């Protein structure tokens, strides 16, 4: 469905430092959070035995900081834990916001404003991790 397509486009593939990529990643995160509020997913918290049984989905992430592998490393982390997906996606949003900020022209007022806005948004995103 659309959620899988957005994840493939924004999380699995390489994200370009562009606001359209940020919008797509933010849309994926919003859709993902919406689903997690409607269905019980496995997390760090132990199941209390009350139905419904939490859904176990394995989320796979590649090592961002591996040598030569920006958003495409070979080392993988996987867990049947909804929090891995939430944290990984938020981290990517913050990283993309800071990349967009640094790519702006500091010679123009518009570039400075956009850079300030994106660096500020990135700081808030990382703070929320």
Steps between C-alpha positions, in 0.01 A plus 500: 500500500588865524675459834737237357565713193581803717732295721680359199531848351609684814655255745641219287620715209750783518335825599597812308558818701188664363180620661290261287689205655438650844127531427486137387691379807279708730191362328626145554565574868153649542331202332711261704403669828136494397513124449683441828219675686239269348677166530705352784861451391774324694734734686736490799204476735398151604157385383251513786299199378197709402373452146577594230843341469766749383598477134862398451659660198872500440646834396840504331734797497846536345794656683506867409857559610664201335799598285386579146135446578294811565144360514625187331728315738528123500474450878140451604306542819166327523248457774135413544461827685293796387735738677789417261290624210387813685849597614664414168248704305526799735879486475477504120262797513744694720796406282316602183395831655862580584616398150243731343613779734868468412425483126346850501674805363618714789544794261126573481239591759272219378781244528585616853133488604454150359824382657402641841155342474640158405779502763243599764261226388788249504592598857138450612484162324822377662383633837183290466702183449 
